[in-house]
Amino acid sequence: MAIELRHRARTVLALSALAALLAAIFCPFLGGSGMDYANLLRRQSPDWPIFVNLRLPRTLLALLTGAALSASGAMFQALLRDALATPSSLGVTAAAALGAVAAISFAPAGPAWFPLVWLCALAGAATVIALVAVLSRSRKRFSAYTLLLTGIAVNGICSAIVLLLHSLAGITKSFQITHWLMGGIAPVEYSVVLLLAAVIVPVCVWALRLARVLNVVSYGDTWAAGRGVNCRQVTWRGFVAGTVLVGTTTAVTGPIAFVGLIVPHLLRRVVGPDYRLLLPASVFGGGAFVAICDTVARSVLAPIEVPVGVITALLGGPFFVWLLWSR
Amino acid sequence: MSLLVLQSAAFAYPGSPPVLNGVSAEAGVGELIAIIGPNGAGKSTLLDLIAGHKTPASGRCLVDGRDSAATPRDAWCRLVAHVPQQAPANVPYTVEEVVLTGRIPYGRGLYENEDDHQAMEEALERMRLAPFRGRSFQTLSGGEQQRVLLAAALAQQSPVLLLDEPSAHLDPQNEARLWTLLHDLRALGRLILVVTHHLSLAAHHSDRIWLLHHGALAADGPPAAALQPGRLEAVFGVPFHRHTGEQGRLFLSYGD
């Protein structure tokens, strides 16, 4: 049995990592604008620079984003004991959006606005992360439920201010705001990819080590406490970790809905409820899923790029419904 | 020093009258103690304090010389196993997986080791659950779930075992088996505390009765001494009658 579970965990890990690896290898080669592969092999312009500077970092960003969103989604579903919990449940996505929208609204028009928007989105996310950490550590009577309701309130407040700023913005800025709020994977500098990886990889590794404990935490505080788990500590650390994952990626990509909710549920149907299988599958499977969706998003109506959130919902949604009803 | 020591342990929910007003008691290895009392007397709260789910507002709870308030959860769960009154809902795991959760306090890594599996096998065997091992927990009946949770607590291999109304969902056969099991565990040197409303069974099977009333111990002693009809009437508010059956077995009936 012990050997069997370990064996299954290894298989799931290997298969999902393979899926992510295949996505990483093939997605950069695919795209609507067509690529002259001979040119690419000779490392000649324009195909080589497009491949190296645009498509490769973009695919890496998609992998990281998918991993972060679905890992934190799986974790939040356990910690909040709510099947409908998403990485945005605690308000971090709305806060990042508020930061970004505020930056776009108030910054002087100019070409150098990207780092500012990113930093402000990050600041918005960080505010919520700090709020989660402070609330769940300092309050004596702390429950996941209170935190979830607080998250809903934070979501509402941030969305309201975003709406206000949006309504006050001029036409150019309004377009920028709409574009940011649609979310999407865009080509980024390698430094951004590295920075994200430096945050996401260690946090994901940490989350994986939490898996056995999440198995009991997801079915009640008392049960988990009776199994030697310090629930309060696990819960607030898990929330902070998940919020960090979502906050840092959302600051770069904008809100990408659906991934954090659907990927863990989808994989739960495949690998079962044990978080020791589900979390690694979510990390790699989520990454592969977003990378593939992004490839479709930039190919299907090329040269127009569809927001990746459209594809994640249109691809994942029907598949999920099929999986739900086919058993 | 006794295995379990309660020193004026008190507990209150914020803004409410205290549930426990300073309970002091000691209990040692190989004892089977039945905790009885009216609804709301603090029985489950007392178990929660000993289980470490709640921290005493004042006073202390010591097991094996260690203070519940100062001991890490995993270490405490290696000392005390608690079978709650209610099974968690919608648990998607198999019986084996639920029993293995009892090994989490021993867990260093992500996966169970051979010791963990051996403990699980013993617990399944003891609870006659081997035929159920692959079944999904949530498809079991209330009584079967109760037995699985007890098996998980056994797999925890702690010297103290707490049971909160373990026979609530059990049929007579399984209830009789439960008491036999508790006798076996007592013989192995465990300290067992059982919250129950089955006074006659408690009287017959336990070594000691803790009678709780308004958050305090109204009686602590062997069943014959603790279960005085007058005292029970004062605590429960209904008349009690004692009967003696074959071999001096004590029965209690109540009501007019």
Coordinates of C-alpha atoms in Angstrom, one line a residue:
Chain A
M1 CA 0.0 0.0 0.0
A2 CA 2.6 2.5 1.1
I3 CA 4.6 1.5 -1.9
E4 CA 1.5 1.6 -4.1
L5 CA 0.7 5.2 -3.1
R6 CA 4.3 6.3 -3.5
H7 CA 4.3 4.6 -6.9
R8 CA 1.1 6.3 -8.0
A9 CA 2.4 9.7 -6.8
R10 CA 5.6 9.2 -8.8
T11 CA 3.6 8.2 -11.9
V12 CA 1.2 11.2 -11.5
L13 CA 4.2 13.5 -11.0
A14 CA 6.1 12.1 -13.9
L15 CA 3.1 12.2 -16.3
S16 CA 2.0 15.8 -15.4
A17 CA 5.6 17.0 -15.5
L18 CA 5.9 15.4 -18.9
A19 CA 2.8 17.2 -20.0
A20 CA 4.3 20.5 -18.8
L21 CA 7.6 19.7 -20.5
L22 CA 5.9 18.8 -23.8
A23 CA 3.9 22.0 -23.6
A24 CA 7.1 23.9 -23.0
I25 CA 8.9 22.3 -25.9
F26 CA 6.1 22.4 -28.5
C27 CA 4.1 25.5 -27.7
P28 CA 6.8 28.1 -28.7
F29 CA 7.0 26.4 -32.2
L30 CA 3.3 26.8 -32.8
G31 CA 1.5 30.0 -33.6
G32 CA -0.8 31.7 -36.0
S33 CA 1.7 33.9 -37.7
G34 CA 3.5 30.9 -39.2
M35 CA 7.2 30.3 -38.6
D36 CA 9.9 29.5 -41.1
Y37 CA 11.5 26.6 -39.3
A38 CA 14.5 26.5 -41.6
N39 CA 15.1 30.2 -40.8
L40 CA 14.7 29.4 -37.1
L41 CA 17.3 26.6 -37.2
R42 CA 19.8 29.0 -38.8
R43 CA 19.0 31.4 -36.1
Q44 CA 18.1 34.1 -38.5
S45 CA 15.8 37.1 -38.2
P46 CA 12.9 37.4 -37.9
D47 CA 12.0 33.9 -36.7
W48 CA 14.8 33.4 -34.3
P49 CA 14.3 36.6 -32.3
I50 CA 10.5 36.0 -32.3
F51 CA 11.1 32.5 -31.0
V52 CA 13.6 33.5 -28.3
N53 CA 12.4 36.9 -27.2
L54 CA 8.6 36.5 -27.6
R55 CA 7.4 33.0 -27.8
L56 CA 9.7 31.2 -25.4
P57 CA 9.3 33.7 -22.4
R58 CA 5.6 33.8 -23.1
T59 CA 5.3 30.0 -22.9
L60 CA 7.3 30.0 -19.7
L61 CA 5.1 32.7 -18.3
A62 CA 2.0 30.7 -19.2
L63 CA 3.5 27.6 -17.4
L64 CA 4.3 29.5 -14.3
T65 CA 0.9 31.3 -14.2
G66 CA -1.0 28.0 -14.7
A67 CA 1.0 26.3 -12.0
A68 CA 0.6 29.1 -9.6
L69 CA -3.2 29.5 -10.2
S70 CA -4.1 25.9 -10.1
A71 CA -1.9 25.0 -7.1
S72 CA -3.3 27.8 -5.1
G73 CA -6.8 27.0 -6.3
A74 CA -6.4 23.4 -5.0
M75 CA -5.0 24.6 -1.8
F76 CA -7.7 27.2 -1.2
Q77 CA -10.4 24.6 -1.9
A78 CA -8.9 22.5 0.9
L79 CA -8.3 25.4 3.4
L80 CA -11.7 27.0 2.9
R81 CA -13.5 23.7 2.6
D82 CA -15.3 25.1 -0.3
A83 CA -15.5 23.5 -3.7
L84 CA -16.1 26.8 -5.3
A85 CA -13.1 28.5 -3.7
T86 CA -10.8 30.1 -6.2
P87 CA -7.4 31.7 -5.8
S88 CA -9.3 35.0 -6.0
S89 CA -11.6 34.2 -3.1
L90 CA -9.6 36.2 -0.6
G91 CA -9.7 39.3 -2.8
V92 CA -6.1 39.3 -4.1
T93 CA -7.0 39.4 -7.8
A94 CA -9.3 42.4 -7.3
A95 CA -6.7 44.2 -5.2
A96 CA -4.1 43.6 -7.9
A97 CA -6.5 44.9 -10.5
L98 CA -7.2 48.0 -8.4
G99 CA -3.4 48.7 -8.2
A100 CA -3.0 48.3 -11.9
V101 CA -6.0 50.4 -12.8
A102 CA -5.0 53.1 -10.4
A103 CA -1.5 53.1 -12.0
I104 CA -2.9 53.4 -15.5
S105 CA -5.4 56.1 -14.5
F106 CA -3.0 58.4 -12.6
A107 CA 0.3 57.7 -14.4
P108 CA 1.3 60.3 -17.0
A109 CA 0.9 58.8 -20.5
G110 CA 4.2 57.4 -21.7
P111 CA 5.9 54.3 -23.0
A112 CA 7.5 53.4 -19.7
W113 CA 4.2 52.5 -17.9
F114 CA 4.6 48.8 -17.8
P115 CA 6.9 48.5 -14.7
L116 CA 4.8 51.0 -12.9
V117 CA 1.5 49.2 -13.5
W118 CA 3.2 45.9 -12.6
L119 CA 4.6 47.4 -9.3
C120 CA 1.2 48.9 -8.4
A121 CA -0.6 45.6 -9.1
L122 CA 2.0 43.9 -7.0
A123 CA 1.4 46.5 -4.2
G124 CA -2.3 45.9 -4.4
A125 CA -1.8 42.2 -4.1
A126 CA 0.7 42.6 -1.3
T127 CA -1.8 44.7 0.7
V128 CA -4.2 41.8 0.6
I129 CA -1.5 39.3 1.5
A130 CA -0.6 41.5 4.5
L131 CA -4.2 41.8 5.5
V132 CA -4.7 38.0 5.3
A133 CA -1.6 37.4 7.3
V134 CA -2.4 40.0 10.0
L135 CA -6.1 39.1 10.3
S136 CA -5.4 35.3 10.5
R137 CA -2.5 35.7 12.9
S138 CA -3.7 38.3 15.3
R139 CA -7.4 37.7 15.7
K140 CA -8.1 35.2 18.5
R141 CA -11.3 33.9 16.9
F142 CA -10.1 33.1 13.4
S143 CA -12.0 31.0 11.0
A144 CA -11.6 30.3 7.3
Y145 CA -15.2 31.3 6.9
T146 CA -14.6 34.8 8.3
L147 CA -11.6 35.1 6.0
L148 CA -13.7 34.1 3.0
L149 CA -16.4 36.7 3.8
T150 CA -13.7 39.3 4.3
G151 CA -12.3 38.3 0.9
I152 CA -15.7 38.8 -0.7
A153 CA -15.9 42.3 0.9
V154 CA -12.4 43.2 -0.3
N155 CA -13.4 42.0 -3.8
G156 CA -16.5 44.2 -3.7
I157 CA -14.6 47.3 -2.5
C158 CA -11.8 46.9 -5.0
S159 CA -14.1 46.2 -7.9
A160 CA -16.2 49.3 -7.0
I161 CA -13.1 51.5 -7.0
V162 CA -11.9 49.9 -10.3
L163 CA -15.3 50.7 -11.8
L164 CA -15.2 54.3 -10.5
L165 CA -11.6 54.9 -11.9
H166 CA -12.7 53.2 -15.2
S167 CA -15.7 55.5 -15.5
L168 CA -13.5 58.6 -14.9
A169 CA -10.8 57.5 -17.3
G170 CA -10.4 59.0 -20.8
I171 CA -10.8 56.9 -23.9
T172 CA -7.1 55.9 -24.2
K173 CA -6.8 55.0 -20.6
S174 CA -10.1 53.3 -20.6
F175 CA -8.8 51.1 -23.4
Q176 CA -5.7 50.3 -21.4
I177 CA -7.8 49.5 -18.4
T178 CA -10.1 47.2 -20.3
H179 CA -7.1 45.5 -21.8
W180 CA -5.5 44.9 -18.4
L181 CA -8.7 43.6 -16.9
M182 CA -9.2 41.1 -19.7
G183 CA -6.0 39.5 -18.6
G184 CA -3.7 37.5 -20.8
I185 CA -0.3 36.0 -21.3
A186 CA 2.0 38.5 -23.0
P187 CA 5.6 38.3 -24.0
V188 CA 7.7 39.5 -21.1
E189 CA 11.3 40.1 -20.3
Y190 CA 13.3 37.1 -19.1
S191 CA 14.0 39.0 -15.9
V192 CA 10.3 39.0 -15.2
V193 CA 10.1 35.2 -15.8
L194 CA 13.0 34.6 -13.6
L195 CA 11.6 36.8 -10.8
L196 CA 8.3 35.0 -11.0
A197 CA 10.0 31.6 -11.0
A198 CA 12.0 32.6 -8.0
V199 CA 8.8 33.2 -6.1
I200 CA 6.6 30.5 -7.5
V201 CA 8.9 27.5 -7.5
P202 CA 9.8 27.6 -3.8
V203 CA 6.2 28.4 -2.8
C204 CA 4.9 25.4 -4.8
V205 CA 7.5 23.1 -3.3
W206 CA 6.5 24.3 0.1
A207 CA 2.8 23.7 -0.7
L208 CA 3.6 20.1 -1.9
R209 CA 5.1 19.3 1.4
L210 CA 1.8 20.4 3.0
A211 CA -0.2 17.8 1.0
R212 CA -0.7 15.1 3.6
V213 CA -1.9 17.6 6.2
L214 CA -4.3 19.2 3.7
N215 CA -5.9 15.8 3.3
V216 CA -7.4 16.1 6.8
V217 CA -7.6 19.9 7.0
S218 CA -10.0 19.9 4.1
Y219 CA -12.6 18.0 6.2
G220 CA -12.7 20.0 9.3
D221 CA -10.6 21.7 12.0
T222 CA -11.5 19.3 14.7
W223 CA -10.6 16.3 12.7
A224 CA -7.3 17.7 11.6
A225 CA -6.5 18.9 15.1
G226 CA -7.2 15.4 16.4
R227 CA -4.6 14.2 13.9
G228 CA -1.9 16.4 15.4
V229 CA -2.3 19.2 12.9
N230 CA -1.9 22.8 14.0
C231 CA -4.8 23.9 11.9
R232 CA -4.5 27.6 12.5
Q233 CA -0.9 27.7 11.6
V234 CA -1.4 25.5 8.5
T235 CA -4.4 27.7 7.4
W236 CA -2.8 31.1 7.7
R237 CA 0.5 29.9 6.1
G238 CA -1.5 28.3 3.3
F239 CA -3.5 31.4 2.7
V240 CA -0.4 33.6 2.6
A241 CA 1.4 31.2 0.3
G242 CA -1.6 30.9 -2.1
T243 CA -2.1 34.6 -2.0
V244 CA 1.6 35.2 -2.8
L245 CA 1.3 32.8 -5.8
V246 CA -1.8 34.5 -7.2
G247 CA -0.7 38.0 -6.4
T248 CA 2.6 37.8 -8.1
T249 CA 1.3 36.2 -11.3
T250 CA -1.8 38.3 -11.5
A251 CA 0.3 41.4 -11.3
V252 CA 2.0 40.3 -14.6
T253 CA -0.9 38.7 -16.5
G254 CA -4.0 40.4 -15.2
P255 CA -6.9 38.3 -14.0
I256 CA -7.2 34.9 -15.6
A257 CA -10.4 33.3 -14.3
F258 CA -11.4 29.7 -14.3
V259 CA -8.0 28.1 -14.2
G260 CA -7.7 28.0 -10.4
L261 CA -11.2 26.7 -10.1
I262 CA -11.5 24.2 -12.8
V263 CA -8.0 22.6 -13.1
P264 CA -8.0 21.2 -9.6
H265 CA -11.5 19.9 -9.9
L266 CA -10.7 18.4 -13.3
L267 CA -7.6 16.7 -11.9
R268 CA -9.4 15.6 -8.8
R269 CA -11.7 13.5 -11.1
V270 CA -8.6 11.9 -12.7
V271 CA -6.2 11.4 -9.8
G272 CA -8.6 11.3 -6.8
P273 CA -8.9 13.5 -3.7
D274 CA -5.5 12.8 -2.1
Y275 CA -3.6 16.1 -2.1
R276 CA -0.3 14.2 -2.4
L277 CA -1.4 13.3 -5.9
L278 CA -3.6 16.3 -6.6
L279 CA -1.1 19.1 -5.8
P280 CA 1.7 18.0 -8.0
A281 CA -0.8 17.2 -10.8
S282 CA -2.2 20.7 -10.4
V283 CA 1.2 22.4 -10.5
F284 CA 2.3 20.8 -13.8
G285 CA -1.2 20.1 -15.3
G286 CA -2.2 23.7 -14.6
G287 CA 1.0 25.0 -16.3
A288 CA 0.5 22.8 -19.3
F289 CA -3.2 23.8 -19.6
V290 CA -2.5 27.5 -19.6
A291 CA 0.4 27.1 -22.0
I292 CA -1.8 25.2 -24.4
C293 CA -4.7 27.6 -24.0
D294 CA -2.3 30.5 -24.7
T295 CA -1.1 28.9 -27.9
V296 CA -4.6 28.4 -29.0
A297 CA -5.4 32.0 -28.0
R298 CA -2.7 33.5 -30.2
S299 CA -3.4 31.1 -33.1
V300 CA -7.1 30.6 -33.5
L301 CA -8.0 34.1 -34.8
A302 CA -4.5 35.2 -35.8
P303 CA -3.3 37.8 -36.2
I304 CA -5.9 38.9 -33.5
E305 CA -5.1 37.5 -30.1
V306 CA -8.0 36.2 -28.1
P307 CA -7.7 36.8 -24.3
V308 CA -6.4 33.5 -22.8
G309 CA -9.3 33.5 -20.3
V310 CA -11.7 33.0 -23.2
I311 CA -9.8 29.9 -24.2
T312 CA -9.4 28.5 -20.7
A313 CA -13.1 28.7 -20.2
L314 CA -14.1 27.5 -23.7
L315 CA -11.7 24.5 -23.7
G316 CA -11.8 23.6 -20.0
G317 CA -15.5 24.2 -19.4
P318 CA -17.1 21.7 -21.9
F319 CA -14.4 19.1 -21.0
F320 CA -15.1 19.5 -17.3
V321 CA -18.9 19.2 -17.8
W322 CA -18.2 16.0 -19.9
L323 CA -16.0 14.6 -17.2
L324 CA -18.6 15.5 -14.5
W325 CA -21.5 13.7 -16.3
S326 CA -19.6 10.8 -17.9
R327 CA -19.2 9.0 -14.6
Chain B
M1 CA 2.3 10.8 38.9
S2 CA -0.9 9.8 37.3
L3 CA -1.1 9.6 33.5
L4 CA -3.9 12.2 33.3
V5 CA -4.0 15.1 35.8
L6 CA -6.7 17.8 35.6
Q7 CA -5.9 20.8 37.9
S8 CA -8.9 23.1 38.3
A9 CA -9.4 23.0 34.6
A10 CA -12.0 25.6 33.6
F11 CA -13.4 26.7 30.3
A12 CA -15.8 29.3 29.0
Y13 CA -16.9 30.6 25.7
P14 CA -16.4 34.4 25.4
G15 CA -19.5 36.2 26.8
S16 CA -21.1 33.0 28.1
P17 CA -21.2 31.5 31.5
P18 CA -18.4 29.0 32.1
V19 CA -18.9 25.5 30.7
L20 CA -16.4 24.0 33.1
N21 CA -15.7 25.5 36.5
G22 CA -12.5 24.0 37.7
V23 CA -12.5 20.3 37.3
S24 CA -9.8 18.5 39.3
A25 CA -9.2 14.8 38.8
E26 CA -6.5 12.2 38.2
A27 CA -6.6 9.0 36.2
G28 CA -4.0 6.3 35.6
V29 CA -3.1 3.6 33.2
G30 CA -5.5 0.7 32.7
E31 CA -8.5 2.6 33.8
L32 CA -11.9 2.7 32.1
I33 CA -13.8 5.8 33.1
A34 CA -17.3 6.7 32.1
I35 CA -18.2 10.4 32.0
I36 CA -21.9 10.9 32.5
G37 CA -24.1 13.9 33.1
P38 CA -27.0 15.9 31.7
N39 CA -26.9 17.6 28.3
G40 CA -24.8 20.8 28.6
A41 CA -23.0 19.6 31.7
G42 CA -19.7 20.0 30.0
K43 CA -18.9 16.4 29.1
S44 CA -17.8 17.0 25.5
T45 CA -16.0 20.2 26.5
L46 CA -14.0 18.2 29.1
L47 CA -13.0 15.7 26.4
D48 CA -12.1 18.6 24.1
L49 CA -9.8 20.0 26.9
I50 CA -8.1 16.7 27.3
A51 CA -7.9 16.2 23.6
G52 CA -6.2 19.6 23.4
H53 CA -8.9 21.0 21.0
K54 CA -9.6 23.7 23.7
T55 CA -7.1 25.3 26.0
P56 CA -8.2 25.7 29.7
A57 CA -9.1 29.3 30.5
S58 CA -7.5 28.6 33.9
G59 CA -6.1 25.5 35.4
R60 CA -4.1 22.8 33.6
C61 CA -4.5 19.5 31.9
L62 CA -1.4 17.3 32.0
V63 CA -0.9 14.0 30.3
D64 CA 2.3 12.1 31.1
G65 CA 3.5 15.2 32.9
R66 CA 3.1 17.4 29.8
D67 CA 0.9 20.5 29.8
S68 CA -1.7 20.5 27.0
A69 CA -1.3 24.2 26.5
A70 CA 2.5 24.0 26.0
T71 CA 2.8 20.8 23.9
P72 CA 2.8 20.8 20.1
R73 CA -0.2 19.3 18.5
D74 CA 1.5 16.3 16.9
A75 CA 3.2 15.4 20.2
W76 CA -0.1 15.7 22.1
C77 CA -1.9 13.5 19.5
R78 CA 0.7 10.8 20.2
L79 CA -0.5 10.9 23.8
V80 CA -4.2 11.4 23.4
A81 CA -6.5 10.1 20.7
H82 CA -10.1 11.5 20.4
V83 CA -13.0 10.0 18.7
P84 CA -15.5 12.8 18.1
Q85 CA -19.2 12.5 18.4
Q86 CA -19.8 13.3 14.8
A87 CA -18.0 12.0 11.7
P88 CA -16.8 14.7 9.3
A89 CA -19.1 15.0 6.3
N90 CA -18.4 14.2 2.7
V91 CA -15.0 12.5 3.3
P92 CA -14.1 11.0 -0.1
Y93 CA -11.4 8.6 1.3
T94 CA -11.5 4.9 1.7
V95 CA -11.7 3.2 5.1
E96 CA -8.0 2.4 4.9
E97 CA -7.1 6.0 4.1
V98 CA -9.2 7.3 7.0
V99 CA -7.6 4.9 9.4
L100 CA -4.2 6.0 8.1
T101 CA -4.9 9.6 9.0
G102 CA -4.4 8.4 12.6
R103 CA -0.7 8.1 11.7
I104 CA -0.3 11.7 10.8
P105 CA 1.0 12.6 14.3
Y106 CA 3.9 10.3 13.6
G107 CA 4.5 11.5 10.0
R108 CA 7.8 12.9 9.1
G109 CA 7.4 12.6 5.3
L110 CA 4.6 12.8 2.8
Y111 CA 3.9 9.1 2.8
E112 CA 3.1 6.4 5.3
N113 CA 5.8 3.9 6.2
E114 CA 5.7 0.2 7.2
D115 CA 5.0 1.0 10.8
D116 CA 2.0 3.1 9.8
H117 CA 0.6 0.2 7.7
Q118 CA 1.1 -2.2 10.5
A119 CA -0.7 0.0 12.9
M120 CA -3.5 0.4 10.4
E121 CA -3.8 -3.4 9.9
E122 CA -3.9 -4.0 13.6
A123 CA -6.6 -1.4 14.0
L124 CA -8.7 -2.8 11.1
E125 CA -8.4 -6.2 12.6
R126 CA -9.4 -5.1 16.1
M127 CA -12.4 -3.3 14.8
R128 CA -13.4 -6.1 12.4
L129 CA -13.2 -3.7 9.5
A130 CA -11.0 -5.7 7.2
P131 CA -13.9 -6.5 4.8
F132 CA -14.6 -2.8 4.6
R133 CA -11.0 -1.7 3.9
G134 CA -11.5 -0.6 0.3
R135 CA -15.0 0.9 0.8
S136 CA -15.6 4.6 0.5
F137 CA -16.1 6.2 4.0
Q138 CA -19.0 8.3 3.1
T139 CA -21.1 5.4 1.8
L140 CA -20.9 3.6 5.2
S141 CA -23.7 3.7 7.8
G142 CA -23.3 5.9 10.9
G143 CA -22.3 2.9 13.1
E144 CA -19.7 1.7 10.6
Q145 CA -18.3 5.3 10.3
Q146 CA -18.0 5.4 14.0
R147 CA -16.0 2.1 14.0
V148 CA -13.7 3.5 11.3
L149 CA -13.0 6.6 13.3
L150 CA -12.3 4.5 16.4
A151 CA -9.9 2.4 14.3
A152 CA -8.2 5.6 13.2
A153 CA -7.9 6.5 16.9
L154 CA -6.4 3.1 17.7
A155 CA -3.9 3.5 14.9
Q156 CA -2.8 6.6 16.7
Q157 CA -1.5 4.3 19.4
S158 CA -1.8 6.8 22.2
P159 CA -1.9 5.9 25.9
V160 CA -5.1 7.9 26.4
L161 CA -8.2 7.3 24.4
L162 CA -11.2 9.6 24.5
L163 CA -14.6 8.5 23.1
D164 CA -17.5 10.9 22.8
E165 CA -20.8 8.9 22.8
P166 CA -19.2 6.0 20.8
S167 CA -22.3 3.9 21.0
A168 CA -24.7 6.5 19.7
H169 CA -25.0 4.8 16.3
L170 CA -24.2 1.2 17.3
D171 CA -26.6 -1.7 17.4
P172 CA -26.6 -4.0 20.5
Q173 CA -24.1 -6.4 18.9
N174 CA -21.6 -3.7 18.0
E175 CA -22.1 -1.9 21.3
A176 CA -21.4 -5.1 23.2
R177 CA -18.3 -5.6 21.0
L178 CA -17.2 -2.0 21.7
W179 CA -17.2 -2.6 25.5
T180 CA -15.3 -5.8 25.0
L181 CA -12.8 -3.9 22.9
L182 CA -12.5 -1.2 25.6
H183 CA -11.8 -4.0 28.2
D184 CA -9.1 -5.4 26.0
L185 CA -7.5 -2.0 25.5
R186 CA -7.7 -1.3 29.3
A187 CA -5.9 -4.6 29.8
L188 CA -3.2 -3.3 27.4
G189 CA -2.7 -0.4 29.8
R190 CA -4.6 2.3 28.0
L191 CA -6.5 5.0 29.9
I192 CA -10.0 5.2 28.4
L193 CA -12.5 7.9 29.0
V194 CA -16.0 7.4 27.5
V195 CA -18.8 9.9 27.4
T196 CA -22.1 8.0 27.5
H197 CA -25.7 8.3 28.4
H198 CA -26.1 4.5 28.8
L199 CA -25.9 4.6 32.6
S200 CA -26.5 0.9 33.1
L201 CA -23.7 -0.1 30.7
A202 CA -21.4 2.5 32.2
A203 CA -22.2 1.1 35.6
H204 CA -21.4 -2.5 34.5
H205 CA -18.3 -1.9 32.4
S206 CA -16.4 1.0 33.8
D207 CA -14.1 1.2 36.8
R208 CA -15.0 4.7 37.6
I209 CA -17.7 7.2 37.0
W210 CA -17.2 10.9 36.6
L211 CA -20.6 12.5 37.1
L212 CA -20.6 16.1 35.7
H213 CA -23.1 18.7 36.7
H214 CA -23.0 22.4 35.8
G215 CA -19.4 22.1 34.7
A216 CA -18.1 20.5 37.9
L217 CA -17.5 16.9 39.1
A218 CA -20.5 15.9 41.3
A219 CA -19.1 12.5 41.8
D220 CA -15.9 10.6 41.1
G221 CA -15.7 7.0 42.2
P222 CA -16.6 3.4 41.5
P223 CA -20.0 2.9 39.9
A224 CA -21.7 1.5 43.0
A225 CA -20.7 4.5 45.0
A226 CA -21.0 7.2 42.4
L227 CA -24.4 6.2 41.0
Q228 CA -26.6 6.9 44.1
P229 CA -30.3 7.4 43.0
G230 CA -30.6 10.5 45.2
R231 CA -27.6 12.1 43.6
L232 CA -28.6 11.2 40.1
E233 CA -32.0 12.6 40.7
A234 CA -30.5 15.9 41.9
V235 CA -28.3 16.0 38.8
F236 CA -30.6 14.8 36.1
G237 CA -33.9 16.0 37.5
V238 CA -35.8 12.8 37.2
P239 CA -36.3 10.0 39.8
F240 CA -33.8 7.1 39.6
H241 CA -34.2 3.5 40.7
R242 CA -31.4 1.0 41.2
H243 CA -31.9 -2.7 40.4
T244 CA -29.6 -5.6 40.9
G245 CA -29.5 -8.3 38.4
E246 CA -27.6 -11.6 38.2
Q247 CA -24.2 -11.7 39.7
G248 CA -24.9 -8.4 41.3
R249 CA -25.0 -6.5 38.0
L250 CA -26.2 -2.9 38.6
F251 CA -29.1 -1.5 36.5
L252 CA -30.6 1.9 36.6
S253 CA -34.0 3.0 35.5
Y254 CA -35.4 6.5 35.5
G255 CA -38.6 8.4 35.1
D256 CA -41.9 7.9 36.8

